[in-house]
Amino acid sequence: VTTKAEQAESPALQEEPHSDPTPADDSQDLPQQHQEIADANDFFYDAYETCDLEAMGKIWSSEPYVKCSHPGRNMVNGREQVLDSWREIFELNDGRNPATIQFKSIKILSIDRVGIVTCLEEFDQGTQFEKMHVLSTNVYEKHPDDRWLMVHRMGARVLSGV
């Protein structure tokens, strides 16, 4: 079993190297910071895949600018509304995720105390129906207690994988 962080580092899934605009005088080295962001992203997807609302509440920031947009739904603003949207999704699935999620084209970018993860989520629902692809952007902010917490998520359905 490959973790999401390992998938992020897999050369086969990397499209191309990118330059990182993190200032050169940043006291923390980039590989460590990117690993912390990848770990936070893994925590988010673990909560998502297991329909764990309590864990989902641990990864989302309480900042007033928190936003989330699920594919085919309106943007929700604020922590409580975001968690309510996840509660609704989990309840629709009776507390279990009917799909397995594979990740492709995972990219991590960090700028100071902000981490951005983009990836293509491939949902396989184990049926004869075609797989669903969602292009997602997850934005994390490093808080004073050194935790990376999600402040923004945008998921958009795309017609096919890239």
Short mmCIF file of C-alpha atoms in Angstrom, two decimals, residues 76-156:
data_model
loop_
_atom_site.label_atom_id
_atom_site.label_comp_id
_atom_site.label_asym_id
_atom_site.label_seq_id
_atom_site.Cartn_x
_atom_site.Cartn_y
_atom_site.Cartn_z
CA VAL A 76 -19.32 27.19 1.84
CA ASN A 77 -17.67 29.71 4.14
CA GLY A 78 -16.58 29.37 7.75
CA ARG A 79 -15.53 26.37 9.81
CA GLU A 80 -19.00 25.35 10.98
CA GLN A 81 -20.49 25.44 7.48
CA VAL A 82 -17.51 23.54 6.08
CA LEU A 83 -17.84 20.81 8.70
CA ASP A 84 -21.61 20.71 8.13
CA SER A 85 -20.94 20.10 4.42
CA TRP A 86 -18.66 17.17 5.29
CA ARG A 87 -21.25 15.82 7.75
CA GLU A 88 -23.83 15.89 4.96
CA ILE A 89 -21.53 14.07 2.55
CA PHE A 90 -20.65 11.44 5.14
CA GLU A 91 -24.33 10.93 6.02
CA LEU A 92 -25.20 10.49 2.34
CA ASN A 93 -22.74 7.59 2.33
CA ASP A 94 -24.04 6.11 5.62
CA GLY A 95 -20.69 6.84 7.27
CA ARG A 96 -18.62 4.84 4.79
CA ASN A 97 -16.90 5.91 1.64
CA PRO A 98 -18.10 3.77 -1.26
CA ALA A 99 -15.17 4.74 -3.45
CA THR A 100 -11.46 4.18 -3.39
CA ILE A 101 -9.39 7.23 -4.23
CA GLN A 102 -6.17 7.18 -6.22
CA PHE A 103 -4.02 10.29 -6.50
CA LYS A 104 -2.15 11.50 -9.56
CA SER A 105 -0.07 14.56 -10.40
CA ILE A 106 0.41 15.55 -6.76
CA LYS A 107 2.24 18.86 -6.41
CA ILE A 108 3.23 20.68 -3.24
CA LEU A 109 4.14 24.33 -3.15
CA SER A 110 5.04 26.29 -0.05
CA ILE A 111 5.34 30.00 0.39
CA ASP A 112 6.33 31.06 3.88
CA ARG A 113 3.55 29.69 6.16
CA VAL A 114 1.18 28.63 3.36
CA GLY A 115 1.17 25.22 1.72
CA ILE A 116 -0.72 24.40 -1.45
CA VAL A 117 -1.37 20.86 -2.62
CA THR A 118 -2.84 20.19 -6.03
CA CYS A 119 -3.74 16.76 -7.31
CA LEU A 120 -6.05 14.77 -9.47
CA GLU A 121 -8.32 12.52 -7.41
CA GLU A 122 -9.55 9.43 -9.22
CA PHE A 123 -12.62 7.89 -7.60
CA ASP A 124 -13.37 4.25 -8.38
CA GLN A 125 -16.77 3.28 -7.08
CA GLY A 126 -16.32 -0.39 -7.93
CA THR A 127 -19.13 -0.41 -10.49
CA GLN A 128 -19.36 -0.57 -14.24
CA PHE A 129 -19.55 3.23 -14.33
CA GLU A 130 -16.54 5.18 -15.44
CA LYS A 131 -14.20 6.59 -12.84
CA MET A 132 -14.82 10.12 -11.62
CA HIS A 133 -11.92 12.58 -11.70
CA VAL A 134 -11.70 15.61 -9.44
CA LEU A 135 -9.03 18.27 -9.73
CA SER A 136 -8.43 19.53 -6.22
CA THR A 137 -6.54 22.34 -4.57
CA ASN A 138 -6.01 22.11 -0.83
CA VAL A 139 -4.53 25.12 0.95
CA TYR A 140 -2.95 24.82 4.40
CA GLU A 141 -1.72 27.48 6.77
CA LYS A 142 0.94 26.89 9.41
CA HIS A 143 -0.38 28.06 12.75
CA PRO A 144 1.69 29.37 15.69
CA ASP A 145 1.59 25.91 17.33
CA ASP A 146 3.31 24.53 14.16
CA ARG A 147 0.25 22.59 12.94
CA TRP A 148 -0.65 22.83 9.26
CA LEU A 149 -4.42 23.38 9.10
CA MET A 150 -6.62 23.52 6.03
CA VAL A 151 -8.08 26.91 5.16
CA HIS A 152 -9.35 26.26 1.64
CA ARG A 153 -10.38 23.34 -0.53
CA MET A 154 -11.63 23.48 -4.09
CA GLY A 155 -12.70 20.32 -5.85
CA ALA A 156 -13.82 20.48 -9.47
#
